[in-house]
């Protein structure tokens, strides 16, 4: 069955430090992959997406992610975290099943300390 | 409209009451999705429409949950005889098809 695993429930980083959020997926075909961010009381905002082509994708707010087929991973990175990046981050896979739907991981909550 | 709009933003229902949650997708988006997000969890897929056709309802947790999109635009998620475990944020999203989904701010349902 299709699934998305985010191994870290929460992560704390210092402001200005680098960040990597892990994501592994399970899907038999070539996946469409997404990272979304959710601030408290808000809906989900798309950070970036991978459909095909270059495996390193750039997103908004200085985020990037790398698709590694051999590891079934799509980790999110940012070289220097800002306090405003504190939020919940969701990795997701888009699958074709009589249509197209998006399956989400459980999320990683990011805390940023001064 | 400019984005996905959901109403109401907050709903408190007494156990056993029926509720209806509304979603206005982005104009022109053929695909519409409903998700349930429990506290501290990721969104869980409920159902999916392509235009007015409900192509996948595998995520609906029970026959108390019903969704419709009769004219291929606005959608309503109805929950009959609400129970405490139905308390969650219900997210609606729309997309052009094989592309990213754009989400509304959700409806927070609390069943007391």
Coordinates of C-alpha atoms in Angstrom, one line a residue:
Chain A
X1 CA 0.0 0.0 0.0
X2 CA 1.1 3.5 -0.6
X3 CA 2.4 5.4 2.4
X4 CA 4.6 8.2 3.6
X5 CA 6.8 8.1 6.6
X6 CA 8.3 11.0 8.5
X7 CA 10.5 9.5 11.1
X8 CA 10.9 12.6 13.3
X9 CA 7.8 13.8 15.2
X10 CA 9.5 17.0 16.1
X11 CA 12.9 18.7 15.6
X12 CA 14.4 21.7 17.3
X13 CA 17.1 23.8 15.6
X14 CA 18.8 27.0 16.4
X15 CA 18.0 30.1 14.3
X16 CA 20.6 30.3 11.6
X17 CA 21.4 26.6 11.7
X18 CA 20.8 24.2 8.8
X19 CA 17.7 22.0 8.6
X20 CA 16.9 18.6 7.2
X21 CA 13.5 16.9 7.5
X22 CA 13.3 13.3 6.5
X23 CA 10.7 11.7 4.3
X24 CA 10.4 8.2 3.0
X25 CA 7.6 6.9 0.7
X26 CA 6.2 3.6 -0.5
X27 CA 4.8 3.6 -4.0
X28 CA 5.3 1.2 -6.8
X29 CA 5.4 3.6 -9.7
X30 CA 7.1 6.9 -10.2
X31 CA 5.8 9.2 -7.5
X32 CA 4.7 12.8 -7.5
X33 CA 6.2 14.2 -4.3
X34 CA 5.3 17.3 -2.3
X35 CA 6.3 19.2 0.8
X36 CA 3.6 21.3 2.5
X37 CA 3.9 23.6 5.6
X38 CA 1.1 24.3 8.0
X39 CA 1.2 27.1 10.6
X40 CA -1.1 27.0 13.6
X41 CA -4.8 27.4 12.6
X42 CA -3.9 27.7 8.9
X43 CA -4.4 25.5 5.9
X44 CA -1.5 23.8 4.1
X45 CA 0.8 25.7 1.8
X46 CA 2.8 24.1 -0.9
X47 CA 6.6 24.5 -0.4
X48 CA 7.8 22.5 -3.4
X49 CA 7.0 19.6 -5.7
X50 CA 8.7 16.9 -7.7
X51 CA 7.1 15.4 -10.8
X52 CA 10.1 14.5 -13.0
X53 CA 13.4 15.8 -14.2
X54 CA 16.0 17.3 -12.0
X55 CA 16.0 15.4 -8.7
X56 CA 16.9 18.6 -6.7
X57 CA 14.0 20.9 -6.6
X58 CA 13.8 24.4 -5.3
X59 CA 10.8 25.8 -3.5
X60 CA 9.6 28.9 -1.8
X61 CA 11.1 30.5 1.4
X62 CA 14.6 29.1 0.6
X63 CA 13.6 25.4 0.9
X64 CA 14.9 22.6 -1.4
X65 CA 14.3 18.9 -1.5
X66 CA 16.2 16.0 -3.2
X67 CA 14.5 13.0 -4.7
X68 CA 16.5 9.8 -4.2
X69 CA 14.8 6.9 -6.0
X70 CA 17.2 4.3 -4.6
X71 CA 16.4 5.3 -1.1
X72 CA 12.7 6.1 -1.7
X73 CA 13.4 9.4 0.0
X74 CA 12.5 13.1 -0.5
X75 CA 14.2 15.0 2.3
X76 CA 13.6 18.7 2.8
X77 CA 16.5 21.0 3.5
X78 CA 17.2 24.7 4.3
X79 CA 20.7 26.1 4.8
X80 CA 19.7 28.7 7.4
X81 CA 16.5 28.5 9.5
X82 CA 14.6 31.6 10.5
X83 CA 12.3 31.9 13.5
X84 CA 9.3 32.2 11.2
X85 CA 10.0 28.7 9.8
X86 CA 8.6 27.2 13.0
X87 CA 5.6 25.2 11.9
X88 CA 4.4 21.7 11.0
X89 CA 5.8 20.2 7.8
X90 CA 4.1 17.5 5.8
X91 CA 5.6 15.3 3.1
X92 CA 3.1 13.8 0.6
X93 CA 3.0 11.5 -2.4
X94 CA 0.5 11.9 -5.2
X95 CA -0.8 8.6 -6.6
X96 CA -2.9 7.6 -9.6
X97 CA -5.8 5.5 -8.5
X98 CA -8.8 6.0 -10.8
X99 CA -7.9 9.6 -10.5
X100 CA -5.2 11.4 -8.6
X101 CA -5.0 11.8 -4.8
X102 CA -2.4 12.9 -2.3
X103 CA -1.3 10.8 0.7
X104 CA 0.3 12.6 3.6
X105 CA 2.8 11.7 6.2
X106 CA 2.1 12.3 9.9
X107 CA 4.2 15.5 9.9
X108 CA 7.2 16.9 11.6
X109 CA 6.9 19.8 14.0
X110 CA 9.8 22.3 13.7
X111 CA 10.8 24.4 16.7
X112 CA 13.3 27.2 16.3
X113 CA 15.2 28.5 19.3
X114 CA 16.9 31.8 19.4
Chain B
X1 CA -12.3 32.8 -6.3
X2 CA -8.8 33.5 -5.3
X3 CA -8.5 30.5 -3.1
X4 CA -10.3 27.5 -1.6
X5 CA -13.0 28.8 0.8
X6 CA -14.5 26.6 3.5
X7 CA -17.5 27.4 5.8
X8 CA -18.1 27.5 8.6
X9 CA -14.6 27.9 10.0
X10 CA -15.7 26.5 13.4
X11 CA -18.6 24.2 14.2
X12 CA -19.7 22.9 17.5
X13 CA -22.3 20.1 17.3
X14 CA -24.0 18.1 20.0
X15 CA -23.5 14.4 19.8
X16 CA -26.1 12.9 17.4
X17 CA -26.6 16.1 15.5
X18 CA -26.2 16.2 11.7
X19 CA -23.7 18.7 10.2
X20 CA -22.9 20.0 6.7
X21 CA -19.5 21.5 5.8
X22 CA -19.2 23.6 2.6
X23 CA -16.2 23.9 0.2
X24 CA -15.9 26.4 -2.6
X25 CA -12.9 25.3 -4.8
X26 CA -10.8 27.5 -7.0
X27 CA -12.7 28.4 -10.1
X28 CA -11.9 26.0 -12.9
X29 CA -10.4 23.3 -10.7
X30 CA -11.8 19.9 -11.8
X31 CA -10.6 17.9 -8.8
X32 CA -11.8 18.4 -5.3
X33 CA -10.7 16.5 -2.2
X34 CA -11.8 16.2 1.4
X35 CA -9.4 15.3 4.2
X36 CA -9.8 14.8 7.9
X37 CA -7.0 16.0 10.2
X38 CA -7.1 14.9 13.8
X39 CA -5.1 16.8 16.4
X40 CA -1.4 16.2 15.9
X41 CA -1.9 14.1 12.8
X42 CA -1.4 14.5 9.1
X43 CA -4.4 14.9 6.8
X44 CA -6.2 11.7 6.1
X45 CA -7.8 11.2 2.7
X46 CA -11.6 11.0 2.8
X47 CA -12.9 11.3 -0.7
X48 CA -12.2 12.8 -4.2
X49 CA -14.3 14.2 -7.0
X50 CA -13.5 14.9 -10.6
X51 CA -16.1 17.4 -11.7
X52 CA -19.3 16.0 -10.3
X53 CA -18.2 12.4 -10.3
X54 CA -17.1 10.9 -7.0
X55 CA -14.2 8.7 -8.1
X56 CA -12.9 7.6 -4.8
X57 CA -14.6 7.5 -1.4
X58 CA -12.4 4.8 0.2
X59 CA -11.4 7.1 3.1
X60 CA -14.9 7.8 4.4
X61 CA -14.8 6.2 7.9
X62 CA -18.4 5.1 8.0
X63 CA -21.8 5.4 6.2
X64 CA -22.5 8.4 8.4
X65 CA -20.2 10.4 6.1
X66 CA -21.5 11.6 2.8
X67 CA -20.1 14.0 0.2
X68 CA -21.6 15.5 -2.9
X69 CA -20.6 17.9 -5.6
X70 CA -23.7 18.0 -7.8
X71 CA -22.7 20.7 -10.3
X72 CA -19.0 20.0 -10.3
X73 CA -18.1 23.1 -8.3
X74 CA -19.2 23.6 -4.7
X75 CA -19.0 20.5 -2.5
X76 CA -20.7 19.6 0.8
X77 CA -19.4 17.1 3.3
X78 CA -22.3 15.8 5.5
X79 CA -21.9 13.9 8.7
X80 CA -24.9 12.3 10.2
X81 CA -25.4 11.5 13.9
X82 CA -22.1 13.0 14.9
X83 CA -19.9 11.3 17.5
X84 CA -17.1 12.5 19.6
X85 CA -14.5 10.7 17.4
X86 CA -15.6 12.9 14.5
X87 CA -14.0 15.9 16.1
X88 CA -11.3 17.1 13.8
X89 CA -10.4 19.7 11.2
X90 CA -11.9 18.9 7.8
X91 CA -9.8 20.2 5.0
X92 CA -10.9 20.7 1.4
X93 CA -8.5 21.0 -1.5
X94 CA -8.8 21.5 -5.2
X95 CA -6.5 21.0 -8.2
X96 CA -6.4 21.2 -11.9
X97 CA -5.8 17.4 -12.1
X98 CA -2.4 15.7 -11.9
X99 CA -0.9 18.6 -10.0
X100 CA -0.6 20.0 -6.5
X101 CA -3.6 20.5 -4.4
X102 CA -4.5 23.9 -3.0
X103 CA -6.0 23.8 0.5
X104 CA -8.7 25.8 2.3
X105 CA -8.2 26.8 5.9
X106 CA -10.4 24.0 7.1
X107 CA -13.5 23.6 9.3
X108 CA -12.8 22.7 12.9
X109 CA -15.6 20.4 14.1
X110 CA -16.0 19.8 17.8
X111 CA -18.6 17.3 18.9
X112 CA -19.7 17.7 22.5

